[in-house]
Coordinates of C-alpha atoms and ligand atoms in Angstrom, one line a residue:
M1 CA 51.5 -39.1 33.7
D2 CA 51.6 -42.9 34.0
I3 CA 55.1 -44.2 33.1
N4 CA 53.6 -47.1 31.1
L5 CA 51.5 -44.7 29.1
I6 CA 54.6 -42.6 28.3
S7 CA 56.5 -45.6 27.0
E8 CA 53.5 -46.8 25.0
V9 CA 53.1 -43.4 23.3
T10 CA 56.9 -43.2 22.7
A11 CA 56.9 -46.7 21.1
Q12 CA 54.0 -45.7 18.9
V13 CA 55.7 -42.5 17.7
L14 CA 58.9 -44.4 17.0
A15 CA 57.1 -47.0 15.0
K16 CA 55.3 -44.3 13.0
L17 CA 58.6 -42.6 12.3
Q18 CA 60.3 -45.9 11.3
E19 CA 57.3 -46.6 9.0
Q20 CA 57.7 -43.2 7.4
D21 CA 61.5 -43.8 6.9
R22 CA 60.7 -47.2 5.3
S23 CA 58.2 -45.8 2.9
R24 CA 60.6 -42.9 2.1
E25 CA 63.4 -45.3 1.4
E26 CA 61.1 -47.2 -1.0
L27 CA 60.6 -43.9 -2.8
G28 CA 64.4 -43.3 -3.0
I29 CA 65.2 -41.1 -0.1
F30 CA 67.9 -42.4 2.2
A31 CA 69.7 -41.2 5.3
S32 CA 73.1 -42.1 4.0
M33 CA 74.7 -41.9 0.5
E34 CA 76.0 -45.4 0.9
D35 CA 72.5 -46.8 1.3
A36 CA 71.2 -44.6 -1.6
I37 CA 73.9 -46.1 -3.9
L38 CA 73.3 -49.7 -2.8
A39 CA 69.6 -49.3 -3.4
A40 CA 70.2 -47.8 -6.8
R41 CA 72.5 -50.7 -7.6
Q42 CA 69.9 -53.3 -6.7
S43 CA 67.3 -51.4 -8.7
Y44 CA 69.6 -51.3 -11.7
R45 CA 69.9 -55.1 -11.6
Q46 CA 66.1 -55.4 -11.5
L47 CA 65.7 -52.9 -14.4
K48 CA 68.1 -55.1 -16.5
T49 CA 65.6 -58.0 -16.2
L50 CA 62.8 -56.0 -17.8
S51 CA 62.0 -55.7 -21.5
L52 CA 62.6 -52.6 -23.5
E53 CA 58.9 -52.3 -23.9
K54 CA 58.4 -52.3 -20.1
R55 CA 61.3 -49.7 -19.8
E56 CA 59.4 -47.4 -22.2
A57 CA 56.2 -47.9 -20.1
L58 CA 58.1 -46.7 -17.1
I59 CA 59.2 -43.6 -19.1
Q60 CA 55.6 -42.9 -20.0
A61 CA 54.6 -43.2 -16.4
I62 CA 57.4 -40.7 -15.4
R63 CA 56.2 -38.3 -18.2
A64 CA 52.6 -38.5 -16.9
A65 CA 53.5 -37.9 -13.2
A66 CA 55.9 -35.1 -14.1
E67 CA 53.3 -33.3 -16.2
A68 CA 50.5 -33.9 -13.6
N69 CA 52.7 -32.3 -10.9
A70 CA 54.4 -29.6 -13.0
M71 CA 52.7 -26.7 -11.3
L72 CA 53.1 -28.1 -7.8
L73 CA 56.9 -28.6 -8.4
A74 CA 57.1 -25.1 -9.9
E75 CA 55.5 -23.5 -6.9
M76 CA 57.7 -25.5 -4.5
A77 CA 60.9 -24.5 -6.4
V78 CA 60.1 -20.8 -6.3
E79 CA 59.0 -21.0 -2.7
E80 CA 62.1 -22.9 -1.6
T81 CA 64.9 -21.3 -3.7
G82 CA 63.4 -17.8 -3.8
M83 CA 64.3 -17.7 -7.5
G84 CA 62.5 -17.7 -10.8
R85 CA 58.8 -17.5 -11.9
V86 CA 56.2 -20.2 -11.2
A87 CA 54.6 -19.9 -14.7
D88 CA 57.9 -20.3 -16.5
K89 CA 59.0 -23.2 -14.2
N90 CA 55.7 -24.9 -15.0
I91 CA 56.5 -24.6 -18.7
K92 CA 60.0 -26.0 -18.1
N93 CA 58.6 -29.0 -16.1
I94 CA 56.1 -29.8 -18.9
L95 CA 58.8 -29.3 -21.5
A96 CA 61.0 -31.8 -19.7
A97 CA 58.1 -34.3 -19.4
R98 CA 57.1 -34.1 -23.0
K99 CA 60.2 -33.5 -25.1
T100 CA 62.9 -35.4 -23.4
P101 CA 63.7 -38.4 -25.7
G102 CA 62.9 -41.9 -24.4
T103 CA 64.1 -45.3 -25.5
E104 CA 63.6 -44.4 -29.2
D105 CA 66.8 -42.4 -28.8
L106 CA 68.9 -45.6 -28.6
K107 CA 69.5 -46.0 -32.3
L108 CA 71.2 -49.2 -33.6
E109 CA 74.1 -49.0 -36.0
A110 CA 74.6 -51.9 -38.4
W111 CA 77.0 -53.1 -41.1
S112 CA 76.3 -56.1 -43.3
G113 CA 78.5 -57.6 -46.0
D114 CA 80.5 -60.6 -47.2
H115 CA 81.7 -61.2 -43.7
G116 CA 78.3 -61.2 -42.0
L117 CA 76.6 -58.7 -39.8
S118 CA 77.9 -56.4 -37.1
I119 CA 75.7 -54.2 -34.9
V120 CA 76.4 -51.5 -32.3
E121 CA 73.9 -51.3 -29.5
R122 CA 73.7 -48.8 -26.7
G123 CA 73.7 -50.4 -23.3
P124 CA 73.6 -48.9 -19.8
F125 CA 76.5 -47.8 -17.7
G126 CA 74.9 -49.0 -14.5
V127 CA 74.4 -46.5 -11.6
I128 CA 74.8 -42.9 -12.7
G129 CA 75.6 -40.2 -10.1
A130 CA 73.8 -37.0 -11.3
I131 CA 74.5 -33.6 -9.7
T132 CA 71.7 -31.1 -10.3
P133 CA 71.5 -27.3 -10.0
T134 CA 69.3 -25.0 -7.9
T135 CA 68.3 -22.9 -10.9
N136 CA 66.3 -25.7 -12.6
P137 CA 65.8 -28.2 -9.8
S138 CA 62.7 -30.3 -10.8
E139 CA 63.1 -29.9 -14.6
T140 CA 66.7 -31.3 -14.5
L141 CA 65.6 -34.2 -12.4
I142 CA 62.7 -35.0 -14.7
N143 CA 64.9 -34.6 -17.8
N144 CA 67.8 -36.6 -16.4
S145 CA 65.6 -39.4 -15.0
I146 CA 63.9 -40.0 -18.4
G147 CA 67.1 -40.0 -20.4
M148 CA 69.2 -42.0 -17.9
I149 CA 66.5 -44.7 -17.3
A150 CA 65.7 -44.9 -21.0
A151 CA 69.3 -45.9 -21.5
G152 CA 68.8 -48.6 -18.8
N153 CA 70.5 -47.0 -15.8
S154 CA 69.5 -46.2 -12.3
V155 CA 70.3 -42.8 -10.8
V156 CA 71.7 -41.5 -7.5
F157 CA 71.0 -37.8 -7.5
S158 CA 72.9 -35.2 -5.6
P159 CA 70.6 -32.1 -5.8
H160 CA 71.6 -28.6 -4.8
P161 CA 71.1 -28.3 -1.0
T162 CA 69.1 -25.1 -1.5
A163 CA 66.5 -27.1 -3.5
T164 CA 66.3 -30.2 -1.1
N165 CA 62.5 -30.3 -0.7
T166 CA 61.7 -29.8 -4.3
S167 CA 64.2 -32.4 -5.4
R168 CA 63.0 -34.9 -2.8
K169 CA 59.4 -34.4 -3.8
T170 CA 60.3 -34.8 -7.5
I171 CA 62.2 -38.1 -6.8
E172 CA 59.3 -39.4 -4.6
L173 CA 56.7 -38.6 -7.3
L174 CA 58.6 -40.2 -10.1
N175 CA 59.5 -43.3 -8.1
T176 CA 55.8 -43.7 -7.1
A177 CA 54.9 -43.6 -10.8
I178 CA 57.6 -46.1 -11.7
I179 CA 56.5 -48.5 -9.0
K180 CA 52.8 -48.2 -10.0
A181 CA 53.8 -49.0 -13.6
G182 CA 55.4 -52.2 -12.4
G183 CA 59.0 -51.0 -12.2
P184 CA 61.5 -51.5 -9.4
A185 CA 61.6 -49.4 -6.3
N186 CA 64.5 -46.9 -5.9
L187 CA 65.4 -46.5 -9.6
L188 CA 66.0 -42.9 -8.5
T189 CA 67.6 -42.2 -5.2
A190 CA 69.1 -39.4 -3.1
V191 CA 70.1 -38.6 0.4
A192 CA 67.5 -36.8 2.6
E193 CA 69.9 -34.0 3.3
P194 CA 72.1 -33.4 0.2
S195 CA 75.5 -31.7 0.7
I196 CA 78.8 -31.2 -1.0
D197 CA 80.3 -33.9 1.3
A198 CA 77.6 -36.4 0.2
A199 CA 78.3 -35.5 -3.4
G200 CA 82.0 -36.2 -2.7
V201 CA 81.2 -39.7 -1.4
M202 CA 79.1 -40.3 -4.5
M203 CA 81.9 -39.2 -6.8
K204 CA 84.4 -41.6 -5.2
H205 CA 82.1 -44.6 -4.8
P206 CA 83.1 -47.8 -6.7
L207 CA 79.5 -48.7 -7.5
V208 CA 78.8 -45.4 -9.3
N209 CA 79.8 -46.0 -12.9
M210 CA 79.3 -42.6 -14.4
L211 CA 78.9 -39.0 -13.3
V212 CA 76.8 -36.2 -14.8
A213 CA 77.2 -32.7 -13.4
T214 CA 74.9 -29.8 -14.3
G215 CA 76.0 -26.6 -12.7
G216 CA 78.8 -24.1 -12.5
P217 CA 82.5 -24.5 -13.2
G218 CA 83.4 -25.9 -9.7
V219 CA 81.2 -28.9 -10.0
V220 CA 82.2 -29.6 -13.6
R221 CA 85.9 -29.5 -12.5
A222 CA 85.1 -31.8 -9.6
V223 CA 83.5 -34.6 -11.8
L224 CA 86.2 -34.3 -14.5
S225 CA 88.9 -34.9 -11.9
S226 CA 87.0 -37.9 -10.3
G227 CA 88.7 -40.5 -12.5
K228 CA 85.3 -41.8 -13.6
K229 CA 83.5 -41.4 -17.0
A230 CA 82.0 -37.9 -16.6
I231 CA 79.7 -35.5 -18.5
G232 CA 80.1 -31.9 -17.5
A233 CA 77.3 -29.4 -18.3
G234 CA 78.7 -26.0 -17.2
A235 CA 78.1 -22.3 -17.1
G236 CA 77.2 -20.1 -20.0
N237 CA 77.2 -16.4 -20.7
P238 CA 75.2 -16.2 -24.0
P239 CA 75.6 -13.1 -26.1
A240 CA 72.7 -12.0 -28.4
V241 CA 74.2 -10.2 -31.4
V242 CA 72.0 -7.9 -33.6
D243 CA 73.2 -6.6 -36.9
Q244 CA 71.8 -4.0 -39.2
T245 CA 69.9 -6.5 -41.4
A246 CA 67.8 -7.9 -38.6
D247 CA 64.0 -7.4 -38.1
I248 CA 64.7 -5.0 -35.2
A249 CA 61.2 -5.0 -33.6
K250 CA 61.2 -8.8 -33.6
A251 CA 64.8 -9.1 -32.3
A252 CA 63.9 -6.7 -29.5
K253 CA 60.9 -8.8 -28.4
D254 CA 62.7 -12.1 -28.7
I255 CA 65.6 -10.8 -26.6
V256 CA 63.3 -9.5 -23.9
D257 CA 61.3 -12.7 -23.8
G258 CA 64.3 -14.9 -23.8
C259 CA 66.2 -12.9 -21.2
S260 CA 63.2 -12.6 -18.8
F261 CA 62.2 -16.3 -19.0
D262 CA 62.3 -17.7 -15.5
N263 CA 64.0 -14.4 -14.5
N264 CA 67.1 -15.3 -16.6
L265 CA 68.0 -18.4 -14.6
P266 CA 68.4 -20.7 -17.6
C267 CA 72.0 -21.1 -18.6
I268 CA 71.0 -20.5 -22.2
A269 CA 69.2 -17.2 -21.6
E270 CA 70.4 -14.0 -23.2
K271 CA 73.0 -12.5 -20.8
E272 CA 74.2 -9.5 -22.9
V273 CA 73.3 -7.8 -26.2
I274 CA 75.8 -6.7 -28.7
A275 CA 74.3 -4.3 -31.2
V276 CA 75.7 -2.7 -34.4
G277 CA 75.7 1.0 -33.7
C278 CA 73.4 2.1 -36.5
I279 CA 70.4 0.1 -35.2
A280 CA 71.2 0.3 -31.4
D281 CA 68.8 3.2 -30.6
E282 CA 66.0 1.6 -32.6
L283 CA 66.6 -1.7 -30.9
M284 CA 66.5 -0.2 -27.4
S285 CA 63.4 1.7 -28.2
Y286 CA 61.6 -1.5 -29.3
M287 CA 63.0 -3.3 -26.2
R288 CA 61.4 -0.7 -24.0
K289 CA 58.1 -1.3 -25.8
A290 CA 58.6 -5.1 -25.3
G291 CA 58.9 -4.7 -21.5
A292 CA 62.4 -3.5 -20.8
Y293 CA 63.1 -0.6 -18.4
Q294 CA 66.2 1.3 -19.4
L295 CA 68.4 2.5 -16.6
S296 CA 70.3 5.7 -16.6
R297 CA 74.2 5.6 -16.1
Q298 CA 73.7 6.6 -12.5
Q299 CA 71.1 3.8 -11.9
V300 CA 73.5 1.3 -13.5
N301 CA 76.2 2.4 -11.0
D302 CA 73.7 2.1 -8.1
L303 CA 72.7 -1.3 -9.3
M304 CA 76.3 -2.5 -9.6
K305 CA 76.9 -1.7 -6.0
I306 CA 74.1 -4.0 -4.8
I307 CA 74.3 -6.9 -7.2
L308 CA 78.0 -7.4 -7.4
T309 CA 80.8 -7.4 -4.8
E310 CA 84.4 -7.0 -5.8
K311 CA 86.4 -10.2 -5.0
E312 CA 89.4 -9.9 -2.7
D313 CA 91.7 -11.9 -4.8
E314 CA 92.4 -9.6 -7.8
K315 CA 94.4 -11.4 -10.4
S316 CA 96.2 -10.4 -13.5
D317 CA 94.6 -11.3 -16.8
G318 CA 98.0 -12.5 -18.0
C319 CA 98.2 -9.9 -20.8
T320 CA 98.6 -6.6 -18.9
E321 CA 100.4 -5.5 -15.8
K322 CA 97.2 -4.1 -14.4
P323 CA 95.4 -6.6 -12.1
K324 CA 92.1 -7.6 -13.4
K325 CA 89.1 -7.0 -11.1
S326 CA 86.8 -9.9 -10.6
Y327 CA 83.3 -9.9 -9.0
A328 CA 81.0 -12.2 -7.2
V329 CA 77.3 -12.0 -7.9
N330 CA 75.1 -11.2 -4.9
K331 CA 73.0 -14.4 -4.6
K332 CA 70.2 -12.4 -3.0
F333 CA 69.4 -11.1 -6.5
I334 CA 69.8 -14.2 -8.6
G335 CA 66.5 -15.1 -10.3
K336 CA 64.5 -12.2 -8.8
D337 CA 61.8 -10.2 -10.6
A338 CA 63.0 -7.1 -12.5
G339 CA 60.5 -5.0 -10.4
Y340 CA 62.0 -6.3 -7.2
I341 CA 65.5 -5.4 -8.3
L342 CA 64.4 -2.0 -9.5
N343 CA 62.8 -1.3 -6.2
K344 CA 66.1 -1.8 -4.5
I345 CA 67.6 1.1 -6.3
G346 CA 64.8 3.3 -5.4
V347 CA 62.4 3.0 -8.3
A348 CA 58.9 2.1 -7.4
A349 CA 58.3 -1.6 -8.4
L350 CA 56.7 -1.8 -11.8
D351 CA 55.0 -5.2 -12.3
Q352 CA 55.0 -5.0 -16.1
V353 CA 58.8 -4.6 -16.3
K354 CA 60.4 -7.8 -17.5
V355 CA 64.1 -6.7 -17.9
L356 CA 66.4 -3.9 -16.7
L357 CA 68.2 -2.7 -19.8
C358 CA 71.7 -1.1 -19.1
E359 CA 73.8 0.5 -21.9
T360 CA 77.4 -0.3 -20.9
E361 CA 80.9 -0.5 -22.2
A362 CA 82.2 -3.8 -23.5
D363 CA 84.3 -4.6 -20.5
H364 CA 81.6 -3.8 -17.9
P365 CA 81.2 -6.6 -15.3
F366 CA 77.5 -6.9 -16.2
V367 CA 78.7 -8.1 -19.6
L368 CA 81.5 -10.3 -18.3
E369 CA 79.8 -12.0 -15.3
E370 CA 77.0 -14.6 -15.5
L371 CA 74.4 -12.6 -13.6
M372 CA 71.4 -14.9 -13.8
M373 CA 68.9 -12.1 -13.2
P374 CA 66.8 -10.0 -15.6
V375 CA 69.5 -7.3 -15.8
L376 CA 70.6 -7.0 -19.5
P377 CA 73.6 -5.0 -20.6
L378 CA 73.7 -3.7 -24.2
V379 CA 77.0 -2.8 -25.9
Q380 CA 77.1 -0.8 -29.1
V381 CA 79.8 -1.7 -31.6
K382 CA 80.8 -0.1 -34.9
D383 CA 80.0 -3.1 -37.3
V384 CA 79.3 -6.8 -37.4
D385 CA 83.0 -7.7 -37.4
A386 CA 83.4 -6.0 -34.0
A387 CA 80.2 -7.6 -32.8
I388 CA 81.5 -11.1 -33.7
E389 CA 84.8 -10.5 -32.0
L390 CA 83.2 -9.2 -28.8
A391 CA 80.6 -12.0 -28.7
V392 CA 83.4 -14.6 -28.8
K393 CA 85.3 -12.8 -26.1
V394 CA 82.4 -12.4 -23.6
E395 CA 81.2 -16.0 -24.1
H396 CA 84.5 -16.9 -22.4
G397 CA 85.1 -20.1 -24.4
N398 CA 82.2 -21.8 -22.5
R399 CA 81.0 -23.1 -25.9
H400 CA 77.5 -23.0 -24.5
T401 CA 74.9 -20.8 -26.3
A402 CA 74.9 -17.8 -28.6
I403 CA 72.0 -16.0 -30.3
M404 CA 72.0 -13.8 -33.5
H405 CA 69.4 -11.7 -35.1
S406 CA 70.2 -11.1 -38.7
K407 CA 69.0 -11.7 -42.3
N408 CA 72.5 -12.1 -43.6
V409 CA 73.4 -15.8 -43.8
D410 CA 77.1 -15.0 -44.1
N411 CA 77.1 -13.0 -40.9
M412 CA 75.3 -15.7 -39.0
T413 CA 77.6 -18.4 -40.4
R414 CA 80.7 -16.3 -39.4
L415 CA 79.6 -15.9 -35.8
A416 CA 78.5 -19.6 -35.5
R417 CA 81.9 -20.7 -36.8
A418 CA 83.9 -18.3 -34.6
I419 CA 82.1 -18.8 -31.3
E420 CA 81.8 -22.7 -31.5
T421 CA 78.8 -22.8 -29.1
T422 CA 76.8 -26.0 -28.5
I423 CA 73.6 -24.0 -29.2
F424 CA 73.3 -21.3 -31.8
V425 CA 69.9 -19.7 -32.1
K426 CA 69.1 -17.6 -35.2
N427 CA 66.2 -15.1 -35.2
G428 CA 64.4 -16.4 -32.1
P429 CA 64.5 -16.3 -28.3
S430 CA 67.2 -18.4 -26.6
Y431 CA 64.7 -20.9 -25.4
A432 CA 64.0 -22.0 -29.0
G433 CA 67.3 -23.7 -28.7
I434 CA 65.9 -26.2 -26.2
G435 CA 62.7 -26.8 -28.1
V436 CA 60.3 -24.0 -26.9
G437 CA 59.0 -22.6 -30.1
G438 CA 62.0 -24.2 -32.0
E439 CA 62.3 -27.6 -33.5
G440 CA 64.1 -30.5 -31.7
F441 CA 64.0 -32.3 -28.4
T442 CA 64.8 -30.8 -25.1
T443 CA 67.4 -31.2 -22.4
F444 CA 68.4 -29.4 -19.2
T445 CA 71.9 -30.8 -19.3
I446 CA 73.9 -29.1 -22.1
A447 CA 77.3 -30.6 -22.1
G448 CA 79.6 -28.1 -23.7
P449 CA 82.9 -28.8 -21.8
T450 CA 82.7 -32.6 -22.5
G451 CA 81.1 -32.3 -25.9
E452 CA 78.0 -34.5 -25.7
G453 CA 76.0 -31.3 -26.5
L454 CA 72.3 -31.5 -25.8
T455 CA 72.3 -34.7 -23.8
S456 CA 69.7 -37.5 -24.2
A457 CA 69.4 -41.2 -23.6
R458 CA 72.3 -42.0 -26.0
S459 CA 74.6 -39.8 -24.0
F460 CA 74.1 -42.0 -21.0
A461 CA 74.7 -45.3 -22.9
R462 CA 77.8 -47.4 -23.7
Q463 CA 78.3 -48.5 -27.2
R464 CA 78.7 -52.2 -27.6
R465 CA 79.6 -54.0 -30.8
C466 CA 78.2 -57.5 -31.6
V467 CA 79.7 -59.3 -34.6
L468 CA 78.3 -62.4 -36.3
V469 CA 80.9 -63.7 -38.7
D470 CA 79.8 -65.0 -42.2
G471 CA 76.1 -65.0 -41.4
F472 CA 72.8 -63.1 -41.4
S473 CA 73.7 -61.0 -44.5
I474 CA 70.9 -61.7 -47.0
V475 CA 72.2 -59.8 -50.0
Ligands
LIG1 P1 76.4 -24.7 -8.6 O1 77.6 -25.0 -9.4 O2 76.4 -23.9 -7.4 O3 75.7 -26.1 -8.1 C1 75.4 -27.1 -9.0 C2 75.4 -28.5 -8.3 O4 76.8 -28.8 -8.0 C3 74.7 -28.4 -6.9 O5 74.1 -29.7 -6.7 C4 75.9 -28.3 -5.9 O6 75.5 -28.8 -4.7 C5 76.9 -29.1 -6.6 N1 78.3 -28.7 -6.3 C6 78.8 -27.4 -6.4 N2 80.2 -27.5 -6.2 C7 80.5 -28.8 -5.9 C8 81.7 -29.5 -5.6 N3 82.9 -28.9 -5.5 N4 81.6 -30.8 -5.4 C9 80.4 -31.5 -5.5 N5 79.2 -30.9 -5.8 C10 79.3 -29.5 -6.0 O7 75.3 -24.1 -9.6 P2 73.8 -23.6 -9.4 O8 73.8 -22.3 -8.8 O9 73.0 -24.7 -8.8 O10 73.4 -23.5 -11.0 C11 73.8 -22.4 -11.8 C12 75.0 -22.7 -12.6 O11 74.8 -23.9 -13.4 C13 75.2 -21.6 -13.7 O12 76.6 -21.4 -13.9 C14 74.5 -22.2 -14.9 O13 75.0 -21.6 -16.1 C15 74.9 -23.6 -14.8 N6 73.9 -24.5 -15.5 C16 74.4 -25.1 -16.6 C17 73.5 -26.0 -17.3 C18 73.9 -26.7 -18.5 O14 73.1 -27.5 -19.0 N7 75.1 -26.5 -19.0 C19 72.2 -26.1 -16.8 C20 71.8 -25.4 -15.7 C21 72.7 -24.6 -15.0

């Protein structure tokens, strides 16, 4: 081939690639973390010049784009991560788009009196570094983007590397909507290839003013030791307690529905059932009718061999001489369909099965570990006192989520007081706690460890007091 022709074609290809890189950069995706942070900083400055009304218009544009692409992002997430259910992820994306609070969340506080008027307003931090999980990739990005921008910030995201494409697509779609609505480019940024190293650069960078981590205990520890203002939204292991006063048929259906939602990936989903002995058989029978497949003891043992591996580093629990065994969850089964998991222990896949119900002892690893798959252990206890005690123990002090089915207000109050979780759902599926079939706004960043609770715009804002002395009080 003619040498001139080769160099001309090469030049054209390079120009095309550079053009793609440029347009990708305008939509927030950068080759380096440094560039992603600098662009977000510039965008934050531009956002500051816009009115609150304009900021709310950008939020509306984000909501519309997220909702219009909810199914596409749900399909991408399941395809890329190999976890969860498309229909449920679609619901979660729409939920984040519709029910994440916007600028109306930034409530003013005021005092007026003899000495004038003082107000506290909520202003931005600046650039927020947000770390997001693989279990809820697009929904956390949508939710965090709305809340953080509503508070006047720009965001550098560090998504989970196993959800790179879904996260990139979400950021590009939301930035496109922001630009079309007259907002600045790069209000949301990320690196093209997210990694733990890139997250480390972000956590140390002087231009990142606040960190928000949604994920397991490792990442929460990392942001809390960064020296920056940090919000940590960590792991949960939510117990569902059922006492003898509950509507047993309804409790069974709610538990199966909550546990199987997105194949148990949500951190709030029912991870174990604690049932008072006198109603346990009836509860299990209704759970089977609601879509649970009850495993035999042998099948539970078979399942344990494939979904858990014993960790090498056995450590003492500090109370007994005996070393306590600890387990790692086999990632291949996280977020998989119940039928798929059943098939792996030799039972022909049954599409209608939503949950694998396993009756176990209280100290079984299925109860103690956060499995994040539709495998639901059930423990029988003698009375509600024992149920409350066990629920507190297996929640591990995460202070995340607990569920109770009961008609006895005293029992519900006792568990809620003892377990101190951020979310406590009474007589409904766990997802009612984030606004699906329950009242209240939604969030995908539930900050138990640092105490912000269900985060929203005000969690991402700094309080600033403005005092006018001896004036503007009209009483
Ligand atoms: P994960 O902890 O493996 O990863 C979460 C994010 O942190 C990812 O972006 C990952 O790349 C990053 N990360 C992990 N370790 C890091 C480190 N040392 N330094 C920097 N970045 C690090 O969790 P996952 O599998 O993506 O998500 C599931 C976990 O998240 C579960 O434990 C679940 O309960 C929890 N979760 C909590 C909430 C909440 O609101 N509290 C919401 C969703 C998920």
